[in-house]
XYZ file of C-alpha atoms in Angstrom:
669
model
C -50.540 88.850 30.546
C -47.994 87.638 32.745
C -47.187 84.341 32.932
C -48.321 82.635 35.633
C -50.625 82.314 38.209
C -51.465 86.049 39.586
C -51.246 87.227 36.478
C -53.796 85.509 34.627
C -57.732 84.756 34.450
C -58.768 81.592 34.798
C -61.579 79.798 34.556
C -64.665 80.906 31.857
C -64.175 82.694 29.224
C -60.215 81.414 28.827
C -59.826 79.486 25.187
C -57.644 76.966 27.084
C -59.778 72.964 26.746
C -58.083 70.577 28.701
C -59.016 67.439 30.709
C -59.897 69.889 33.456
C -59.620 66.273 36.235
C -55.980 65.511 35.050
C -53.561 63.467 33.062
C -51.332 59.919 34.050
C -48.147 60.990 34.823
C -47.216 58.187 32.156
C -49.772 59.126 29.558
C -49.616 61.863 26.667
C -51.110 65.473 27.988
C -52.226 68.284 25.395
C -54.735 70.909 25.898
C -56.246 73.214 23.195
C -56.033 76.923 23.179
C -59.066 78.491 20.773
C -57.046 81.025 19.467
C -57.007 82.231 15.596
C -53.484 82.864 15.740
C -50.276 79.922 17.286
C -46.997 80.834 18.350
C -47.984 82.160 22.256
C -45.927 81.627 24.697
C -47.182 78.787 27.132
C -45.494 77.729 30.978
C -46.844 74.331 32.828
C -46.925 75.891 36.552
C -46.658 73.675 40.245
C -49.104 75.339 42.129
C -47.508 74.482 45.098
C -44.293 76.393 44.825
C -45.177 78.412 41.284
C -41.927 76.540 39.748
C -42.566 76.526 36.211
C -41.745 72.861 35.129
C -42.621 73.162 31.319
C -43.194 76.288 28.660
C -43.078 76.096 24.937
C -45.323 77.816 22.249
C -48.440 76.936 21.570
C -48.460 74.807 17.167
C -50.557 75.366 14.995
C -53.237 72.436 14.470
C -53.468 70.763 11.007
C -55.898 68.105 11.474
C -58.427 67.838 8.546
C -61.200 66.787 11.063
C -63.656 69.188 11.465
C -67.091 69.253 13.608
C -65.584 72.416 15.969
C -66.124 76.168 15.172
C -63.307 76.852 17.322
C -59.836 77.677 15.149
C -56.952 76.049 17.297
C -53.193 75.512 18.328
C -51.927 72.825 20.619
C -49.396 72.673 23.524
C -47.688 69.916 24.456
C -46.635 68.876 28.058
C -45.778 65.482 27.693
C -42.915 65.254 29.161
C -44.000 66.331 32.422
C -43.976 62.920 34.415
C -43.646 64.119 37.846
C -46.774 63.710 40.090
C -48.227 66.963 41.270
C -50.881 69.458 40.708
C -50.165 72.480 38.384
C -52.083 75.426 35.955
C -51.424 75.670 32.101
C -50.981 79.603 31.707
C -50.215 80.978 27.639
C -48.812 84.690 27.659
C -52.093 86.533 26.057
C -54.669 84.399 26.847
C -54.881 83.339 30.001
C -54.717 80.113 32.342
C -56.346 77.103 34.004
C -57.980 76.140 36.963
C -55.435 73.400 38.998
C -55.624 69.756 36.940
C -53.506 66.648 38.361
C -50.691 65.353 36.918
C -50.868 61.542 38.416
C -51.012 57.513 37.182
C -53.969 57.593 39.685
C -55.962 60.925 39.351
C -59.050 58.745 37.293
C -59.186 56.755 40.061
C -61.524 57.996 42.914
C -63.504 59.807 39.360
C -64.492 56.659 38.177
C -65.538 55.212 42.311
C -67.924 58.400 40.927
C -69.017 56.980 37.821
C -69.934 54.197 39.040
C -71.504 55.833 42.374
C -73.844 57.098 39.640
C -75.596 54.090 39.064
C -76.413 53.416 42.868
C -78.182 56.785 43.322
C -80.215 55.536 40.105
C -81.361 52.415 41.986
C -84.766 52.189 41.827
C -87.074 49.272 45.080
C -85.189 49.850 47.655
C -83.926 53.474 49.048
C -80.595 54.397 47.857
C -79.218 55.768 50.958
C -76.592 59.024 51.394
C -73.646 58.574 50.138
C -70.658 57.632 52.333
C -68.046 59.922 53.897
C -64.995 59.710 51.197
C -63.353 57.609 48.398
C -63.623 60.970 46.589
C -67.136 60.562 47.085
C -69.249 64.027 47.024
C -72.663 63.335 49.955
C -74.069 66.168 50.643
C -74.899 69.646 49.316
C -72.732 72.421 50.964
C -75.250 74.652 49.312
C -79.070 73.074 50.973
C -76.889 70.688 52.978
C -79.162 68.180 52.486
C -77.855 64.062 51.162
C -77.806 62.571 47.387
C -80.737 60.010 48.422
C -83.963 59.050 47.632
C -86.543 56.948 49.958
C -87.824 53.616 48.248
C -90.081 54.107 45.091
C -92.007 52.191 42.565
C -92.748 49.148 44.655
C -95.137 48.695 43.142
C -93.909 47.395 39.611
C -95.366 46.141 37.311
C -98.838 45.426 36.038
C -99.587 43.178 33.100
C -102.867 43.856 31.175
C -104.589 43.112 27.958
C -104.256 46.970 27.049
C -100.275 47.522 27.755
C -99.660 43.350 27.626
C -101.113 42.767 25.409
C -102.105 39.619 27.599
C -105.589 38.572 28.123
C -107.182 38.497 31.177
C -107.543 41.061 33.921
C -105.241 43.824 34.951
C -102.562 41.776 36.855
C -99.223 42.402 39.813
C -95.886 40.913 38.769
C -92.687 41.991 40.981
C -90.191 43.507 38.840
C -88.568 45.812 41.668
C -85.315 46.927 41.616
C -83.312 47.973 38.909
C -82.265 51.159 37.322
C -84.051 54.577 36.436
C -83.170 54.125 33.259
C -82.505 58.304 31.833
C -83.847 61.263 33.399
C -87.225 59.972 33.579
C -87.903 56.804 35.713
C -88.851 53.602 33.448
C -86.866 50.797 32.649
C -86.010 49.023 29.601
C -84.631 45.546 28.940
C -82.842 46.549 25.987
C -80.938 49.871 27.842
C -80.106 47.325 31.056
C -79.205 44.656 29.124
C -76.555 46.565 27.060
C -75.077 48.653 29.726
C -74.510 46.075 31.792
C -72.800 44.566 28.841
C -70.619 47.272 29.232
C -70.115 46.853 32.721
C -69.348 43.013 32.953
C -66.896 44.028 29.982
C -64.736 46.520 31.945
C -65.136 43.432 34.288
C -63.496 41.388 32.457
C -61.088 43.831 31.353
C -59.862 45.651 34.388
C -61.399 43.432 37.365
C -57.469 43.563 39.044
C -57.941 47.498 38.678
C -61.500 47.589 39.580
C -60.689 45.868 42.457
C -57.505 48.124 43.334
C -59.132 51.142 42.880
C -61.678 50.292 45.825
C -59.204 48.957 47.812
C -57.689 52.568 49.944
C -59.348 52.542 53.635
C -62.267 54.156 53.775
C -65.835 53.847 54.355
C -67.775 50.590 53.914
C -68.952 50.329 50.361
C -71.848 51.496 48.049
C -73.472 48.315 47.726
C -74.398 45.952 50.431
C -71.610 43.297 50.289
C -68.086 44.623 50.761
C -64.826 42.774 50.581
C -62.283 41.490 47.501
C -63.481 40.761 44.490
C -61.991 37.889 42.213
C -61.169 39.332 38.533
C -62.720 36.248 36.085
C -58.775 37.116 34.586
C -58.660 36.545 30.452
C -55.645 33.785 31.218
C -58.127 31.861 33.970
C -59.675 30.216 31.950
C -62.953 29.357 31.536
C -65.136 28.977 34.655
C -67.891 26.018 34.627
C -71.405 26.559 34.838
C -74.141 23.733 34.518
C -74.309 23.039 30.693
C -77.546 21.059 30.916
C -79.547 20.685 27.815
C -81.659 24.184 27.872
C -84.977 23.495 28.356
C -88.051 23.705 25.628
C -91.139 25.048 26.327
C -93.333 23.881 28.956
C -89.765 22.054 29.642
C -88.395 23.336 33.349
C -87.380 21.283 35.704
C -88.838 21.153 39.122
C -85.565 21.714 40.816
C -85.815 25.202 38.928
C -89.126 26.280 38.740
C -90.416 28.902 36.557
C -87.366 30.316 37.038
C -88.872 33.529 38.374
C -88.940 33.677 42.027
C -90.321 37.109 43.260
C -87.767 39.619 42.636
C -84.932 37.025 42.262
C -84.771 36.392 45.038
C -80.891 35.044 45.949
C -79.627 35.948 49.108
C -76.484 36.395 49.716
C -73.990 35.928 47.343
C -71.735 33.062 48.415
C -68.622 34.982 48.722
C -68.461 39.102 49.602
C -68.238 40.725 45.256
C -67.104 44.527 46.359
C -68.516 47.671 45.436
C -68.455 46.472 41.092
C -69.907 43.407 41.206
C -72.678 44.900 43.739
C -73.924 47.021 41.802
C -73.868 44.502 38.831
C -75.452 42.121 40.236
C -78.029 44.955 41.144
C -79.062 45.731 37.934
C -78.783 41.996 36.414
C -81.153 40.699 39.308
C -83.759 43.277 37.852
C -83.178 42.003 34.375
C -83.931 38.443 35.324
C -87.270 38.870 36.568
C -88.715 40.218 32.587
C -88.189 37.227 31.841
C -91.720 35.546 31.252
C -93.205 32.077 31.481
C -92.583 31.519 27.724
C -89.186 32.898 27.957
C -89.852 36.034 26.276
C -88.898 39.672 27.763
C -90.991 41.804 28.275
C -89.780 44.810 26.286
C -90.281 47.516 28.898
C -91.764 48.748 32.270
C -92.979 52.350 32.478
C -96.074 54.440 33.385
C -98.552 55.570 30.116
C -96.512 58.387 30.020
C -93.602 60.240 31.519
C -93.995 61.211 35.128
C -93.853 65.131 35.717
C -90.593 66.287 35.681
C -89.897 67.789 39.363
C -90.971 64.815 41.320
C -88.650 62.776 43.457
C -88.687 58.693 42.663
C -90.875 57.918 45.622
C -92.791 60.551 44.796
C -93.779 58.701 41.098
C -97.009 56.444 42.513
C -98.286 56.571 38.859
C -99.108 52.736 37.753
C -96.718 51.271 35.890
C -97.316 48.199 32.908
C -94.761 45.362 31.447
C -94.736 46.441 27.670
C -94.925 43.446 25.671
C -92.078 40.674 24.562
C -90.128 41.473 21.871
C -87.336 39.475 20.193
C -84.858 43.056 21.176
C -85.655 42.708 24.628
C -84.991 38.658 24.788
C -81.559 38.680 22.617
C -80.820 41.245 25.230
C -81.517 39.329 28.459
C -79.912 35.922 27.414
C -76.696 37.917 26.139
C -76.378 39.462 29.414
C -77.012 36.721 31.435
C -75.146 34.217 30.032
C -72.098 36.956 29.773
C -73.777 37.931 33.646
C -73.666 33.374 34.526
C -69.673 33.746 33.933
C -68.694 36.925 35.328
C -70.861 35.509 38.502
C -69.639 32.082 37.812
C -67.482 31.742 41.105
C -68.404 33.950 43.732
C -72.273 34.248 43.360
C -73.503 30.526 42.138
C -76.941 30.993 42.817
C -77.271 34.159 40.222
C -74.924 32.409 37.984
C -76.980 30.070 38.145
C -79.768 31.649 37.765
C -78.699 33.810 34.455
C -78.132 30.318 32.317
C -81.262 28.954 33.285
C -82.711 32.740 32.153
C -80.571 32.490 28.973
C -81.410 28.947 27.971
C -85.033 29.819 28.280
C -84.531 32.982 26.256
C -83.007 31.249 23.612
C -85.535 28.617 23.421
C -88.036 30.737 22.470
C -85.677 32.802 20.397
C -84.953 29.449 18.577
C -88.988 29.144 18.431
C -89.527 32.903 16.967
C -86.828 33.608 14.360
C -88.832 35.603 12.349
C -88.412 39.350 13.923
C -91.490 40.223 17.227
C -90.965 44.524 17.078
C -92.159 45.600 20.370
C -95.530 46.379 20.509
C -95.867 49.828 22.794
C -99.607 50.399 22.044
C -100.210 53.448 24.143
C -97.132 53.631 25.800
C -95.706 56.914 24.780
C -92.507 56.712 26.947
C -89.267 55.571 25.074
C -89.405 53.068 22.849
C -85.838 51.478 22.226
C -86.983 50.011 18.485
C -84.070 49.960 17.001
C -84.923 52.437 13.612
C -81.454 54.018 13.424
C -80.023 50.902 12.739
C -80.981 48.178 9.501
C -79.844 44.798 11.976
C -80.815 45.671 14.968
C -81.970 42.993 16.533
C -79.720 40.485 14.644
C -76.904 42.625 15.948
C -78.541 41.502 19.560
C -78.870 37.639 18.331
C -74.875 38.254 17.431
C -73.986 38.696 21.182
C -75.756 36.493 22.546
C -74.689 33.935 19.996
C -71.008 34.787 21.397
C -71.840 35.075 25.374
C -73.453 31.440 24.807
C -70.618 30.066 23.185
C -68.268 32.012 25.385
C -70.045 30.672 28.825
C -71.461 27.468 28.368
C -69.085 25.779 25.495
C -72.936 25.928 23.336
C -71.160 24.589 20.058
C -74.644 25.212 17.942
C -74.632 29.317 19.283
C -71.060 28.973 18.216
C -72.533 27.555 14.346
C -75.336 30.137 14.281
C -72.887 33.193 15.273
C -70.564 31.775 12.148
C -73.520 32.221 10.036
C -75.180 35.168 11.504
C -72.132 37.092 10.764
C -71.549 36.102 7.562
C -74.567 38.247 6.709
C -73.530 41.597 8.110
C -70.115 42.885 5.319
C -72.356 45.168 3.365
C -70.580 45.553 -0.537
C -70.319 49.030 -1.565
C -69.946 50.061 2.171
C -66.834 51.486 3.785
C -66.979 51.209 7.026
C -63.739 52.656 7.894
C -65.984 55.780 7.604
C -68.691 57.760 10.012
C -71.766 57.693 8.788
C -74.016 61.094 8.411
C -74.734 63.125 11.561
C -79.326 62.092 12.034
C -80.613 66.118 12.372
C -83.441 64.052 14.137
C -83.850 61.681 16.954
C -84.718 59.307 15.284
C -85.136 59.025 11.033
C -87.084 57.104 8.738
C -84.770 54.172 7.441
C -81.111 53.256 8.036
C -79.163 55.639 9.539
C -76.042 53.719 10.213
C -74.513 50.957 7.489
C -74.977 47.007 7.588
C -71.238 46.746 9.093
C -69.442 43.516 10.504
C -68.164 46.673 13.149
C -69.782 49.361 13.688
C -68.030 53.138 14.602
C -71.132 53.978 16.182
C -70.968 51.849 18.667
C -74.221 51.917 21.888
C -77.844 50.031 21.688
C -78.622 50.176 18.311
C -75.320 48.610 17.290
C -74.858 45.091 19.410
C -73.281 43.107 17.375
C -69.850 44.953 18.687
C -69.867 43.119 21.700
C -70.319 40.262 20.044
C -67.603 40.789 18.017
C -65.197 41.341 20.533
C -66.403 38.014 22.370
C -65.629 36.060 19.107
C -62.239 37.619 19.043
C -61.017 37.895 22.274
C -62.455 33.584 23.142
C -60.838 32.151 26.197
C -62.511 28.541 24.326
C -61.007 26.189 22.357
C -62.995 27.528 18.371
C -65.202 23.590 17.168
C -64.018 21.794 14.802
C -65.064 23.168 11.076
C -64.734 26.955 12.438
C -64.104 29.579 9.869
C -60.797 30.523 9.724
C -61.082 32.970 6.905
C -64.594 34.196 8.386
C -62.874 35.003 11.953
C -59.022 36.417 10.046
C -61.876 38.687 8.315
C -63.881 39.603 11.242
C -59.722 40.539 13.072
C -59.053 43.411 9.794
C -62.397 44.386 10.055
C -61.759 45.507 14.421
C -58.232 46.773 13.183
C -59.182 48.674 10.411
C -62.710 50.451 12.541
C -60.130 51.229 15.759
C -57.388 52.637 12.993
C -60.134 54.852 11.585
C -61.096 55.914 14.829
C -57.362 56.340 15.435
C -57.210 58.435 12.834
C -60.004 60.133 13.757
C -58.854 61.803 16.849
C -55.414 62.893 15.326
C -57.293 64.529 13.035
C -59.672 66.188 15.061
C -58.212 69.409 17.167
C -60.227 68.253 20.479
C -58.911 64.624 20.046
C -62.345 63.139 19.701
C -63.035 60.351 17.880
C -66.098 60.756 16.218
C -64.815 63.182 14.732
C -67.673 65.795 12.487
C -69.928 63.143 13.389
C -73.002 64.378 16.325
C -75.552 61.717 17.072
C -77.774 62.105 20.232
C -75.962 60.565 23.615
C -73.111 61.384 21.501
C -70.765 61.431 24.474
C -71.573 57.929 25.498
C -70.412 57.043 21.777
C -67.142 59.411 22.242
C -66.257 56.751 26.174
C -67.544 53.808 23.944
C -65.056 53.888 21.389
C -62.451 53.209 24.426
C -63.663 49.560 24.494
C -62.918 49.080 19.788
C -59.944 50.474 20.157
C -58.794 48.383 23.520
C -60.432 45.449 22.444
C -58.354 45.802 18.917
C -55.138 45.643 20.691
C -55.929 42.343 22.570
C -57.045 41.064 19.429
C -54.122 41.941 17.882
C -51.731 40.888 20.792
C -53.385 37.467 20.549
C -51.735 37.402 16.426
C -54.835 38.210 14.726
C -55.809 41.839 12.688
C -53.047 41.577 10.746
C -49.910 43.458 11.778
C -49.869 46.048 14.529
C -47.244 48.108 15.228
C -46.348 49.084 18.780
C -46.755 52.441 16.940
C -50.210 52.167 16.028
C -50.975 50.367 18.892
C -50.325 53.341 20.880
C -52.098 55.578 18.792
C -54.602 53.468 19.701
C -54.685 54.205 23.438
C -54.079 57.748 23.152
C -57.132 57.983 21.196
C -58.963 56.329 23.711
C -57.202 58.872 26.061
C -58.201 62.071 24.058
C -61.657 60.570 24.156
C -62.055 60.638 27.342
C -60.313 63.818 27.771
C -62.480 65.387 25.527
C -65.665 64.515 28.102
C -63.822 66.045 31.200
C -63.159 69.814 29.473
C -61.096 69.108 26.141
C -64.273 70.513 23.848
C -65.549 73.143 22.922
C -67.005 74.470 25.548
C -64.181 74.104 28.021
C -66.698 72.271 30.422
C -66.748 68.534 31.952
C -69.979 66.796 30.784
C -69.975 65.487 34.174
C -71.943 66.578 36.637
C -69.661 67.441 39.854
C -66.761 66.201 38.475
C -64.276 68.607 36.702
C -64.214 72.205 35.277
C -67.629 74.087 34.643
C -70.145 70.698 35.123
C -73.403 70.820 33.698
C -75.168 72.595 35.906
C -78.502 71.979 34.572
C -79.029 67.775 33.617
C -82.412 66.519 32.466
C -82.682 64.451 35.689
C -85.986 64.158 37.187
C -83.941 64.479 41.256
C -82.137 66.972 40.018
C -84.866 68.883 38.797
C -86.673 68.281 41.480
C -84.345 69.360 44.200
C -83.037 72.354 42.070
C -78.914 71.170 42.562
C -77.363 68.704 40.551
C -77.138 65.119 41.173
C -73.136 64.291 40.510
C -71.262 61.915 39.106
C -74.034 61.364 35.652
C -72.720 62.085 31.958
C -74.932 64.089 29.723
C -75.575 63.273 26.374
C -73.974 66.189 24.588
C -74.083 68.011 21.129
C -76.376 67.431 18.772
C -76.307 67.960 15.956
C -73.620 69.992 15.660
C -70.155 70.823 17.830
C -71.836 73.716 19.251
C -75.586 72.618 20.223
C -75.450 71.753 23.591
C -77.310 73.148 25.902
C -77.079 72.952 29.896
C -80.697 73.315 30.167
C -83.042 70.789 32.156
C -85.429 71.096 29.609
C -83.132 69.649 26.741
C -83.513 65.902 26.438
C -81.990 66.282 23.137
C -78.521 67.537 24.734
C -78.151 67.457 28.647
C -80.456 64.322 29.344
C -78.397 61.435 31.252
C -78.671 57.595 30.194
C -77.630 54.326 32.074
C -75.571 53.280 28.964
C -73.678 56.011 28.392
C -72.852 56.315 32.092
C -71.587 52.585 31.464
C -69.803 54.169 28.753
C -67.913 55.959 30.969
C -67.429 53.362 33.761
C -65.326 51.039 30.939
C -63.394 54.370 29.664
C -62.558 55.235 33.397
C -61.399 52.087 34.244
C -59.021 51.324 31.406
C -56.884 54.076 32.778
C -56.696 52.359 36.186
C -53.442 51.609 38.260
C -54.153 47.984 38.812
C -51.908 48.280 42.185
C -53.889 49.259 45.691
C -53.745 53.110 47.068
C -55.036 56.999 46.652
C -53.227 59.276 43.516
C -50.304 61.336 45.300
C -51.700 64.650 44.888
C -55.381 66.566 45.256
C -58.372 64.367 44.135
C -58.994 65.557 40.684
C -62.499 66.927 41.739
C -60.927 69.120 45.036
C -61.423 72.053 42.522
C -65.193 72.062 42.980
C -67.340 72.694 46.038
C -69.346 69.937 47.360
C -72.969 71.264 45.342
C -70.390 71.032 41.851
C -69.898 74.925 41.414
C -66.325 75.878 40.456
C -64.119 77.394 43.092
C -63.318 80.922 42.777
C -59.231 80.185 42.769
C -56.456 82.384 41.451
């Protein structure tokens, strides 16, 4: 095969695995060739003039982490830093589709990922996406916009059968929020966990997120517009009212019951910008899930899942609140406490509502130290019961206590956090090794070990949020704080990040999860970025032992390769995000997509399970092709890490330009 665009067949069937969206000009640039023998010549061509910019030969992959059926060779073109659009061609193999090299290459994709939350809104209309800012607004094949009418305006009902509360069936306002996944249910634990991920992205990368929306374009997706005001790490901790938390039955007249219908907080004091507007939408709904006792209802769904092929506004099934649970209450406390801090300046009304909710929820948890498991009676919808984690509820309590300390300076919460954290390391368990892959979605017994820092990081292992907050706290630690515990915890995070970097280095596609494949694994791969970035933040504070610059760079490299894996550098050579990159999913398990027989854009699918090649792009494969807000939030965080802090669009064409507006790959050669 002649090297060059005219002599190669690009597209499906070409075994070159690469980040099909693009590479940062200043970052590493690796591609993998799935062939048995290495040493073939490769060339990198600039699309604009077909000039050869770099060349070499493929080299063997000597890693030890398998989990793939491919024999692979590597191509490293990291020396190329000139912004442009390129193709990679390998002799005897073929060529890639065009991809970008630019430090702003991921900015449009970040906005796309956040748009995934907008089109998942429940309650009001999700109107047509605006033109511009890199978003596909309509399907060229059908001419229809990606939008839905107002839905689920009668959320929801409380009764004895579903909610296990005595009395007749009665309405309670729980409108709003986001549809959780492929279904239209709303779940307290997963929404809170997703909000935590998004708010961490804001706290870590707020300036870059603001810059990502600062380019010229139409009105943003959410109602408010204008620049956001990041809570920068060096800006101190904003003060929120830290009056003593109300106990049961001790709610002041000024705050009422803390539950105005729909939590109508009015307009924020300052324009929030699209990112925080979307977070505000989810957080406002979360507060409606708190009952008069301070506990939180576990979920709000119909008794059974809605039909597969109906739009949100066509789902008229009666929807009920599930009984209060410890997991839901702790999740609400954690996200509300974090929200009180994040919104303290820009939206004091929301911050105050979050503070009151966090106080009332903590009072409930203190009054119910024993675990109150989800009681889900006749429901057959998602459980979020956490059976795969032995310390599920404790891990959420850990996060809640850490956020209460950080936001409110609650010394009692800090002492409780330290006491609980000391119970986590399990003797004889190697916490730097990935567990075995589960063969069933919810296995009986423990899947995850009892570790201070969990390598598998999802809603069942939320203690990682608490650990990161503890180690990156902006507050001066209270008198009597256990310095040895803090050092041990920092060492555990450093060891976990080092393990992820090693696994990535030794995996054919740089995948931080190595041979581990669990349900929704793509969300885990994306969320590892937070552990890797947080470990570097902690190292910068002198914690976690001596970490060399090379080791810190290896962590960043692993985070970048994990994202590349999701965007095409995988066994399938396809992007796992609908409407983005090369060969994206066409048949996600997502009701609007199934109802309209077209893939709605910008959604991360769950990915292979229980093995590397067990992904099926089929609408009925909820095991591998469903979407979910917790995975979407992880994708947002992973993308935010690579945003430039200066406003502006990439100097080259959008990474989505290799797609038609309906998400199909263009026939370009």
